[in-house]
Short mmCIF file of C-alpha atoms and ligand atoms in Angstrom, two decimals:
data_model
loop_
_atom_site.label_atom_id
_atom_site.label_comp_id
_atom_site.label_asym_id
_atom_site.label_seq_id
_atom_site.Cartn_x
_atom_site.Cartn_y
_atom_site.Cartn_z
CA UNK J 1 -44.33 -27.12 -85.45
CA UNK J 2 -43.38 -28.68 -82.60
CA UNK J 3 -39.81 -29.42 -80.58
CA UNK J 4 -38.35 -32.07 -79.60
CA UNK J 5 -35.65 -31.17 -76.98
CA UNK J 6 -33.39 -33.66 -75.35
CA UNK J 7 -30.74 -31.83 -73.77
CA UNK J 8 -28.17 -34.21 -71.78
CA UNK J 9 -27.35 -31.18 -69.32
CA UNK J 10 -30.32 -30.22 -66.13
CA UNK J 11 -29.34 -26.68 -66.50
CA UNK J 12 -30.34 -26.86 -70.33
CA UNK J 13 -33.50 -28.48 -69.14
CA UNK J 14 -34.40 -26.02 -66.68
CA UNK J 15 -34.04 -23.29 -68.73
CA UNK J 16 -35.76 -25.30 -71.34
CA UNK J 17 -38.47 -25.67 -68.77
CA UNK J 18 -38.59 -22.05 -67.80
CA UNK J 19 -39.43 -21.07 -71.48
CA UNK J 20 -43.60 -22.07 -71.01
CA UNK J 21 -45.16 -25.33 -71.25
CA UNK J 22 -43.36 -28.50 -72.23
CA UNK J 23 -44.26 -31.92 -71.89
CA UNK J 24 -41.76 -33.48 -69.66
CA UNK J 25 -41.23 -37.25 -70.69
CA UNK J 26 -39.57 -40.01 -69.11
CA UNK J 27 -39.83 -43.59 -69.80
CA UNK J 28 -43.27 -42.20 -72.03
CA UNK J 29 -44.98 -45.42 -70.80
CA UNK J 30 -47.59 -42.85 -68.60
CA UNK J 31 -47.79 -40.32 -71.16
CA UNK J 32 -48.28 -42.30 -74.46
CA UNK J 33 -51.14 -44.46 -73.46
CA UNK J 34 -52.69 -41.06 -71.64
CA UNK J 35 -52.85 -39.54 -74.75
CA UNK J 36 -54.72 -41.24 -77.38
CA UNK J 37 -54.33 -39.36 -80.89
CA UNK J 38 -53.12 -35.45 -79.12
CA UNK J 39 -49.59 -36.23 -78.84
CA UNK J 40 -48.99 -31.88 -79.94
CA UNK J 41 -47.07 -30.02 -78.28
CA UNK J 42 -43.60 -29.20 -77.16
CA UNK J 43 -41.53 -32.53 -75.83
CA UNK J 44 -38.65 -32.20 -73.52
CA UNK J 45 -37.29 -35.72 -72.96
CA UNK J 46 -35.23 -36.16 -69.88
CA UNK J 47 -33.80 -39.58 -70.47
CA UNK J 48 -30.10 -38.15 -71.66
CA UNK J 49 -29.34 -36.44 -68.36
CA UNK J 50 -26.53 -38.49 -66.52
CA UNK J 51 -27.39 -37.23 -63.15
CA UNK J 52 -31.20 -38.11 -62.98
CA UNK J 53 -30.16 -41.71 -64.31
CA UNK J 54 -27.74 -42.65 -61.26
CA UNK J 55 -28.35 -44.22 -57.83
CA UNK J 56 -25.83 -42.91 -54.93
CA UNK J 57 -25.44 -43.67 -51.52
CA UNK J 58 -23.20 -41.38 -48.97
CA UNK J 59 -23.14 -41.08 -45.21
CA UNK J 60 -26.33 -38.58 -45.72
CA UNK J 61 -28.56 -40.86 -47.22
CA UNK J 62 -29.47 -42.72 -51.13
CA UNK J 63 -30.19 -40.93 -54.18
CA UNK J 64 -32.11 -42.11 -56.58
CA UNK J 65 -31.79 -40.05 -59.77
CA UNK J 66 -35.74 -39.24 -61.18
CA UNK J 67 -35.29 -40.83 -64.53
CA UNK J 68 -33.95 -43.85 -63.28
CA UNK J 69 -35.64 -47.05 -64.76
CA UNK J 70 -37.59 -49.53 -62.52
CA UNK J 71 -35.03 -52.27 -64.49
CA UNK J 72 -32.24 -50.62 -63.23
CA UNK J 73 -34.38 -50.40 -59.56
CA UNK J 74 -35.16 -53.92 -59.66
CA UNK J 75 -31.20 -55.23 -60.76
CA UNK J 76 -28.77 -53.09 -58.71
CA UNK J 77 -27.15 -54.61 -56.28
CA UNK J 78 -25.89 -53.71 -52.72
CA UNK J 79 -28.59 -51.87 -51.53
CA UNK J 80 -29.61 -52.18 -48.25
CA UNK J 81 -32.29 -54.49 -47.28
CA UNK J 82 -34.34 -51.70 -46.30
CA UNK J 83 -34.87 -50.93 -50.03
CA UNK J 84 -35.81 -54.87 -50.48
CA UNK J 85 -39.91 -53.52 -51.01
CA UNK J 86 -38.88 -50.78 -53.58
CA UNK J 87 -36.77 -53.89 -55.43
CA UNK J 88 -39.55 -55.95 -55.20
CA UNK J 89 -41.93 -53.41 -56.23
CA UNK J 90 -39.55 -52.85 -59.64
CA UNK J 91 -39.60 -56.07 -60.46
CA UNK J 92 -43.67 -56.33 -60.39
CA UNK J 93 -44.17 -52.99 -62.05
CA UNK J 94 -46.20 -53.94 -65.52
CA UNK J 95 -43.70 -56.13 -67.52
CA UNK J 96 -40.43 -56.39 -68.88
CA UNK J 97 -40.55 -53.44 -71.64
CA UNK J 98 -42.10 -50.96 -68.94
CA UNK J 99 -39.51 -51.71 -66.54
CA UNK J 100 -37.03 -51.24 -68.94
CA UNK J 101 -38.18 -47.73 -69.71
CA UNK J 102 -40.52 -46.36 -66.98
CA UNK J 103 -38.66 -44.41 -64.31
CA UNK J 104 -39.11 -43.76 -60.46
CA UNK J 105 -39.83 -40.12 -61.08
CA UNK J 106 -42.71 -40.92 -64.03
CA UNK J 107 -44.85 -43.39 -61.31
CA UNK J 108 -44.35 -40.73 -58.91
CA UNK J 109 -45.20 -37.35 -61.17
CA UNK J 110 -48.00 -39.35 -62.64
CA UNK J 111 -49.53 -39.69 -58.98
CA UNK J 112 -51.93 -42.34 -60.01
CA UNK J 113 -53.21 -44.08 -56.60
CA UNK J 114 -52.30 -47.56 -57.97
CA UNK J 115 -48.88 -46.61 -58.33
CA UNK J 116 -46.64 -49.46 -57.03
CA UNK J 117 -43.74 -46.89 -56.30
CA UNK J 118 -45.31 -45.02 -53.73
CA UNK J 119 -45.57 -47.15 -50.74
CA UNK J 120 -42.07 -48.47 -50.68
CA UNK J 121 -40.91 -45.16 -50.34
CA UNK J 122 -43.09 -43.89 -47.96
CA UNK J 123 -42.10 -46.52 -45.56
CA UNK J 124 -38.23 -45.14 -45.94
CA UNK J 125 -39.90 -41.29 -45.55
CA UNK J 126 -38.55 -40.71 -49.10
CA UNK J 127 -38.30 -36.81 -49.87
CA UNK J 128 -38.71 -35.59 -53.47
CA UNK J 129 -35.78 -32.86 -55.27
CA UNK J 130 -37.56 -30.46 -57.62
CA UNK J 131 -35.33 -28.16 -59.40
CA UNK J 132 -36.36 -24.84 -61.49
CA UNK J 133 -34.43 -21.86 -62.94
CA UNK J 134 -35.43 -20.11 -59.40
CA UNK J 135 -33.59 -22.94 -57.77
CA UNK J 136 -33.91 -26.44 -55.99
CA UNK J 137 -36.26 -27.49 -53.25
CA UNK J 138 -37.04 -30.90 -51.43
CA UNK J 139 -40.79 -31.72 -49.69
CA UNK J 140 -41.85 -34.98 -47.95
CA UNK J 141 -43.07 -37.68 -50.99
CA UNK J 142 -46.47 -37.21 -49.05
CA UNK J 143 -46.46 -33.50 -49.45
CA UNK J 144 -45.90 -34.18 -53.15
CA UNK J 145 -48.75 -36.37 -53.77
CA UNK J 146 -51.44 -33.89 -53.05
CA UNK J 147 -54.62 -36.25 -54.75
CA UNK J 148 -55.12 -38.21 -57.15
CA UNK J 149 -53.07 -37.56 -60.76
CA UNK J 150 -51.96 -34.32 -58.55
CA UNK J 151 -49.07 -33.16 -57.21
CA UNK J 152 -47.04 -30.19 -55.77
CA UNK J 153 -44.60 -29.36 -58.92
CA UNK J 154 -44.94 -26.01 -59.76
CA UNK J 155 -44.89 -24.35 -63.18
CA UNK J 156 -40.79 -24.30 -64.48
CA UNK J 157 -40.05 -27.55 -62.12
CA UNK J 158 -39.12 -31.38 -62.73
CA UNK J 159 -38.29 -34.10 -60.50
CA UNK J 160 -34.48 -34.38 -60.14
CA UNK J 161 -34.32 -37.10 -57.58
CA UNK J 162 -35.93 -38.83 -54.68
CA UNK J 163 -33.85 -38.64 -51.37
CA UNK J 164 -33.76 -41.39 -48.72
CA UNK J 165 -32.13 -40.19 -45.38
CA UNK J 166 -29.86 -42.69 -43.88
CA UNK J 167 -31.59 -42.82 -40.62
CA UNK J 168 -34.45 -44.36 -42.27
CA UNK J 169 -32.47 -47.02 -43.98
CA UNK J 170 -32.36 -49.43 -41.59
CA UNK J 171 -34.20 -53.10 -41.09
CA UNK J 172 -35.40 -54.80 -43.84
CA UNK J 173 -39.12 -54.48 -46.08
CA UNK J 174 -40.99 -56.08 -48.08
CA UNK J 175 -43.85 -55.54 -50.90
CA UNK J 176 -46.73 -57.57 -51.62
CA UNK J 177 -48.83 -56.33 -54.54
CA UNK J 178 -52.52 -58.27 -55.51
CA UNK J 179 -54.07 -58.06 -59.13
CA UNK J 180 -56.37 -60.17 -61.06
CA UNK J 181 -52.64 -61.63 -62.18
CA UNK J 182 -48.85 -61.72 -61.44
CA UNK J 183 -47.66 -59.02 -64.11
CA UNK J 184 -48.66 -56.21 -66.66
CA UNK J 185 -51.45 -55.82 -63.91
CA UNK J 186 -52.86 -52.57 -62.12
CA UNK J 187 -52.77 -53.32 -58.09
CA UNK J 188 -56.14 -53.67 -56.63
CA UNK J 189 -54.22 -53.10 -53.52
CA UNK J 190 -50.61 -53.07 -52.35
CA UNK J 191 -48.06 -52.89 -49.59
CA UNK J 192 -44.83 -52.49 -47.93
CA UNK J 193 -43.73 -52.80 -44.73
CA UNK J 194 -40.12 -52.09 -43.48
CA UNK J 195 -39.11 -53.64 -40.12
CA UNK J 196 -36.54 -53.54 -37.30
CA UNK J 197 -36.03 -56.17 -34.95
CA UNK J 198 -34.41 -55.62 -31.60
CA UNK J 199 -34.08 -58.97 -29.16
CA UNK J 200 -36.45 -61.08 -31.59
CA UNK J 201 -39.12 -58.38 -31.26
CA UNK J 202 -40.22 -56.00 -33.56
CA UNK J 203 -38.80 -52.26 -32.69
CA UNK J 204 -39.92 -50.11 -35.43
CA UNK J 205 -42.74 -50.67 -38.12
CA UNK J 206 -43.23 -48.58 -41.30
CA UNK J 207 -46.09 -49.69 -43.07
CA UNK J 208 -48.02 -48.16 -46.29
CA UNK J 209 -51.09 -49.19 -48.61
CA UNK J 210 -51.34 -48.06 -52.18
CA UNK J 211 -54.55 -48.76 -54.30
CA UNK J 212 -57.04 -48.33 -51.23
CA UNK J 213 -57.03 -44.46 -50.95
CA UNK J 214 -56.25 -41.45 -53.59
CA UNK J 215 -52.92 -41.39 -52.32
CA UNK J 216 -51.23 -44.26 -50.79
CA UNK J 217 -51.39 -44.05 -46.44
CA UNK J 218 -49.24 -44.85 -43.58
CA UNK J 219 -51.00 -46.95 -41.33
CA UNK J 220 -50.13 -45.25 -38.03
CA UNK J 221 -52.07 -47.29 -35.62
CA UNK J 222 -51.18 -50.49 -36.85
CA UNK J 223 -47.33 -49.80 -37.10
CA UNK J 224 -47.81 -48.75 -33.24
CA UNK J 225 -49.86 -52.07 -32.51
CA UNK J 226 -46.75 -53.67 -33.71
CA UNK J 227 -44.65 -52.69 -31.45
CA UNK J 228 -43.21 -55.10 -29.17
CA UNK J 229 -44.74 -58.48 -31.20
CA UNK J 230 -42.39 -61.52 -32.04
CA UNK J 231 -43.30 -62.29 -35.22
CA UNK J 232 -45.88 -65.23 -34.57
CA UNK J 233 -48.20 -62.45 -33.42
CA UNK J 234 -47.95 -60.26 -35.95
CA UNK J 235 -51.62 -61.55 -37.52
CA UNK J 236 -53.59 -61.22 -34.35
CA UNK J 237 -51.51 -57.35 -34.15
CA UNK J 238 -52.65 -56.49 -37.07
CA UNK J 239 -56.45 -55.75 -37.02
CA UNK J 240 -58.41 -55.69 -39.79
CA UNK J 241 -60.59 -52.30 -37.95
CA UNK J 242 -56.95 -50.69 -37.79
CA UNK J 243 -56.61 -51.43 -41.50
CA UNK J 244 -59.74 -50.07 -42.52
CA UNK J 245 -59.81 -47.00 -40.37
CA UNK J 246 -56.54 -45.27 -42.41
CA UNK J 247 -57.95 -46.38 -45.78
CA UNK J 248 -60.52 -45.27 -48.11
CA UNK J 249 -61.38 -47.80 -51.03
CA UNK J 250 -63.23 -47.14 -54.03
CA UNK J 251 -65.68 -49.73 -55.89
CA UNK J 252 -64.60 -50.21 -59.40
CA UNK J 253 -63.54 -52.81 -62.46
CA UNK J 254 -61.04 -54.24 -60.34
CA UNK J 255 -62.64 -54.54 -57.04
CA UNK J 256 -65.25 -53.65 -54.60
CA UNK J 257 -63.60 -51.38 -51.11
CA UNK J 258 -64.74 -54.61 -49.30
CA UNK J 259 -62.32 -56.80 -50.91
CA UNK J 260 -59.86 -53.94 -51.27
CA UNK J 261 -60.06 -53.86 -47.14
CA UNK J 262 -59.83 -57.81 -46.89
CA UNK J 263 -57.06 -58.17 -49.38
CA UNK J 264 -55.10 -54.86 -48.10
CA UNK J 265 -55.47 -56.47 -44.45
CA UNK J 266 -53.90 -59.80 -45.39
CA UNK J 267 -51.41 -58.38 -47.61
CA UNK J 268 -50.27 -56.09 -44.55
CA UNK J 269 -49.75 -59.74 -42.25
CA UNK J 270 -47.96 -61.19 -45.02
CA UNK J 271 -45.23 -58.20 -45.79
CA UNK J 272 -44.74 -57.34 -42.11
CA UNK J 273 -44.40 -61.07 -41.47
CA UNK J 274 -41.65 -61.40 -44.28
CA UNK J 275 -39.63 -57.92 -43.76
CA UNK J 276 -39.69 -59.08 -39.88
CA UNK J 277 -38.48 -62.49 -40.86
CA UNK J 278 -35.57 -60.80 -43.19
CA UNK J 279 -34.64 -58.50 -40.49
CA UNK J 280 -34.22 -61.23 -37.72
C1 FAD S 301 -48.72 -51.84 -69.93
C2 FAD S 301 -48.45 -50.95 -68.73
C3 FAD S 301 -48.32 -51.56 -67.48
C4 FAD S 301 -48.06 -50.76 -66.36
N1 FAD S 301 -47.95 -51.38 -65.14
C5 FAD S 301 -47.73 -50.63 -64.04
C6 FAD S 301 -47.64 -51.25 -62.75
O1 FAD S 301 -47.72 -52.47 -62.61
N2 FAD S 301 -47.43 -50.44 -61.68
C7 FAD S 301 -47.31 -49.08 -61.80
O2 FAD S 301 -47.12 -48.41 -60.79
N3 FAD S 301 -47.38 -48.48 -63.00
C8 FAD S 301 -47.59 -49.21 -64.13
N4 FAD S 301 -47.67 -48.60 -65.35
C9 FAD S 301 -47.55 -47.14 -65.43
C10 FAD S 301 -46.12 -46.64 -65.79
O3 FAD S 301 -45.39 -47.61 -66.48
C11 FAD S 301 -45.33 -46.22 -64.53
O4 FAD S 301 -46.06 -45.30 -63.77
C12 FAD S 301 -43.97 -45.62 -64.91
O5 FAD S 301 -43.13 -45.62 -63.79
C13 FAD S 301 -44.09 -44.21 -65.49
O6 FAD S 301 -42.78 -43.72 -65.74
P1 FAD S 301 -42.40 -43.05 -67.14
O7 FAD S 301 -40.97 -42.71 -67.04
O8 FAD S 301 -42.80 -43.91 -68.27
O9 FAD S 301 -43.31 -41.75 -67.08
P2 FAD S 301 -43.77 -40.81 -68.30
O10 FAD S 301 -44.90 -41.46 -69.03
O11 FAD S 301 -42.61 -40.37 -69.10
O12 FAD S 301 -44.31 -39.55 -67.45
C14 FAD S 301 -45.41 -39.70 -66.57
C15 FAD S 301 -45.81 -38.31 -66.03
O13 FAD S 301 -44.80 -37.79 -65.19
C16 FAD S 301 -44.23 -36.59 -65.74
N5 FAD S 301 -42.80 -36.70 -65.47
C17 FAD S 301 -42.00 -37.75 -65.73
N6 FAD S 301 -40.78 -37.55 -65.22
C18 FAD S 301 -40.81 -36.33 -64.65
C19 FAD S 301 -39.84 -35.56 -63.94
N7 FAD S 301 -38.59 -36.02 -63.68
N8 FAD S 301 -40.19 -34.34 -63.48
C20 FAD S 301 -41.45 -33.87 -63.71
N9 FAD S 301 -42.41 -34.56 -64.35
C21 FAD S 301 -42.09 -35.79 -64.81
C22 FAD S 301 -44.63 -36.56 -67.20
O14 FAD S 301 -44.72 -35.25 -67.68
C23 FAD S 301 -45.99 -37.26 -67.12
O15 FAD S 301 -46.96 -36.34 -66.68
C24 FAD S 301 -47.91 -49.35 -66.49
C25 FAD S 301 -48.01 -48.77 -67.77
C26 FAD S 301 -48.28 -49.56 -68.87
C27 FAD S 301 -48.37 -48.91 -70.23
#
């Protein structure tokens, strides 16, 4: 027979955890659709712990518990502008039911390259919390994502949180995601750019594509070319070689890597042009 365990204390769920395999659910909105009819096994739901359901800011940086929902993402208010793409991002993430019960940590465990949570935190050089019975750790969020659908949690661990350090928190992003339509879409490509503006120029320029690789990239080259532009040269900056050189697009149902390049290129110009704008 199997459990169903949803223990409102992480110390209950770890040693849960520790026991031998358990299917860790979230919002479910992953999971369910994954599984077709096997829905066996074990279930430990982690929706009732407080902690993994809060967002925090101190003086070291924001916390964003794992099992918060992208609903509760897209409507808090006070963040800092720098967090504008991971907003933005919430609010295009499938539709109104999956926002209000997918979580941060299910996109990011899931580790599907289309997932619209990736590249917003990349650009604020998010770190992941994993937790066990042996302990906690933290790793880079591009450490975590080790392929496609894999990832670095090891057997006894969940997600507790994803950690943005404060010295990354500054200027302003923005996300631009393209599917065949507005909502309850998957992204044929994606991106966010965070920007800081010194003297009407740009300073600093964190940009990542999701969608166009197996795991989302930082586009290295073309932050650098950035550096330096007022923002009516930001298109000509940005070159489409640049683009393609960090990028790897497939050809499938949604779109040939051609188009993925063309589209991932223009949305690039339009969120560095916006998060520049908003950091001005
Ligand atoms: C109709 C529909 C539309 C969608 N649209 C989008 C979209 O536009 N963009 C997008 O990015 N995604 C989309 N998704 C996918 C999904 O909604 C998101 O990825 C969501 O954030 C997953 O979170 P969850 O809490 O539901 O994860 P779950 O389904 O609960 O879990 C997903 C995976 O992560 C594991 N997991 C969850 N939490 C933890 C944790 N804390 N520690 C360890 N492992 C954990 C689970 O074991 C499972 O393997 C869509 C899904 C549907 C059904």
């Amino acid at each position: 027979m199997s459990v169903y365990a949803c223990p409102a204390s992480l110390a209950d769920a770890l040693a849960l955890v520790a026991q031998g395999p358990v299917r860790v659910l979230a919002g479910g909105t992953d999971i369910y659709p994954g599984a077709g009819a096997d829905l066996s096994g074990d279930v430990l739901d982690l929706t009732a712990i407080a902690e993994l359901t809060q967002i925090s800011h101190n003086a070291v940086g924001l916390r964003i518990g794992a099992a918060v929902r992208w609903a509760q993402i897209a409507q808090a208010t006070g963040l800092p502008p720098a967090l504008c793409a991971l907003q933005e991002a919430a609010r295009k993430v499938g539709g109104r039911q999956i926002q209000n019960a997918g979580t941060l940590g299910g996109n990011l465990c899931n580790a599907s390259p289309a997932a619209d949570g990736v590249p917003p935190l990349l650009v604020l050089g998010a770190e992941v919390e994993l937790a066990s019975a042996r302990g906690t750790r933290r790793m880079a969020l591009g450490d975590f994502l080790t392929g496609p659908r894999r990832v670095a949690l090891e057997g006894g661990e969940i997600m507790t949180a994803v950690l943005l350090p404060e010295a990354e928190l500054q200027g302003a992003s923005a996300f631009e995601k393209l599917g065949a339509r507005t909502h309850l879409v998957i992204s044929i490509a994606m991106v966010a750019a965070r920007i800081e503006v010194a003297q009407g120029k740009i300073a600093q320029a964190a940009i990542a594509v999701g969608s166009c690789s197996g795991v989302a990239q930082r586009l290295a080259v073309v932050e650098a070319s950035l550096i330096g532009a007022v923002i009516s040269e930001v298109n000509d900056r940005v070159r489409a070689a640049d683009v393609a050189a960090a990028l790897s697009p497939i050809d499938d149902v949604r779109a040939t890597s051609s188009y993925r390049l063309e589209a991932a290129t223009e949305l690039v110009r339009r969120a560095v042009s916006r998060a520049a704008e908003s950091a001005t």
